Amino acid sequence: MAKVSIVMGSDSDMPVMAKAVEILERFGVDYEMRIISAHREPDIFVEYAKTAKDRGVQVIIAGAGKAAHLPGMCAAIFEGPVIGIPMKTSDLGGVDSLYSIVQMPTGVPVATVAINGGANAGILAVKMLAMTDSTLAGKLHDFIVEQKESVESKDAKLQSEGYRAFLS
C-alpha cells in the first residue's frame, strides 16, 4: 500500500513532481502518483482524497500552479498531512501558486515547500514518516550525514585548490 500519494493537476507538473518520486524511491517509500484536476474533474478528485486513508496513504504531496487549489482541497478532505508544491508559472513566476497554497484558513494547514520544490517535498514526507518508522529514520540519518560530508568535501577542495576549481 502506498504511504505517500503524489498528485498533480497537469502533466506539465511532472518534472517537478518527479523529483519528489526520486527521493521516495531513494528511501524505499511506497507511493502512488496521479494526475487529477480539482477544477476539471471535481468528482474524481473528491473520491481520490476521501479514499486516500483507506489506500494506506499517510502523506499527500500535491503540486499545483496558478490558482493552486489542489493542495488545499486535499487538506480539506484528507485528515493526514499534506505537502504543497507551488509550481512556477509563466504569468507570475509561481508567486500566485505559492500564495494560493500557503494562505490556508485556520484548521486546514498545508505544509508548503519552495516554488518547484519537489525534492524538498519528498524529503519532508520522509521526515514525517520516519517519526514512526525506525528503519526509515536510520536511512534519513545516513542521508543527512551524507549531505554534511558533501559540503565538507567541497569546502576542503575550495581550501586546497581555490575557487577556480569550481568554475568550468
mmCIF file of C-alpha atoms in Angstrom, residues 64-66 68 85-101 113-116:
data_model
loop_
_atom_site.group_PDB
_atom_site.id
_atom_site.type_symbol
_atom_site.label_atom_id
_atom_site.label_comp_id
_atom_site.label_asym_id
_atom_site.label_seq_id
_atom_site.Cartn_x
_atom_site.Cartn_y
_atom_site.Cartn_z
ATOM 1 C CA ALA A 64 -0.267 22.909 -8.427
ATOM 2 C CA GLY A 65 0.187 26.105 -10.364
ATOM 3 C CA LYS A 66 -1.720 29.344 -10.797
ATOM 4 C CA ALA A 68 -3.301 26.101 -6.985
ATOM 5 C CA ILE A 85 4.440 22.312 -4.043
ATOM 6 C CA PRO A 86 3.750 25.635 -5.743
ATOM 7 C CA MET A 87 4.629 25.441 -9.445
ATOM 8 C CA LYS A 88 6.499 28.151 -11.252
ATOM 9 C CA THR A 89 4.136 29.802 -13.706
ATOM 10 C CA SER A 90 4.752 31.905 -16.768
ATOM 11 C CA ASP A 91 2.335 34.569 -15.575
ATOM 12 C CA LEU A 92 3.576 35.409 -12.083
ATOM 13 C CA GLY A 93 6.621 33.179 -11.649
ATOM 14 C CA GLY A 94 4.923 30.893 -9.145
ATOM 15 C CA VAL A 95 4.150 33.564 -6.562
ATOM 16 C CA ASP A 96 0.467 33.126 -7.387
ATOM 17 C CA SER A 97 0.784 29.390 -6.688
ATOM 18 C CA LEU A 98 2.755 29.999 -3.501
ATOM 19 C CA TYR A 99 0.169 32.391 -2.100
ATOM 20 C CA SER A 100 -2.705 30.078 -3.034
ATOM 21 C CA ILE A 101 -1.116 27.162 -1.202
ATOM 22 C CA VAL A 113 7.858 23.975 0.175
ATOM 23 C CA ALA A 114 9.615 26.316 -2.231
ATOM 24 C CA ILE A 115 8.356 27.044 -5.713
ATOM 25 C CA ASN A 116 9.222 23.914 -7.767
#
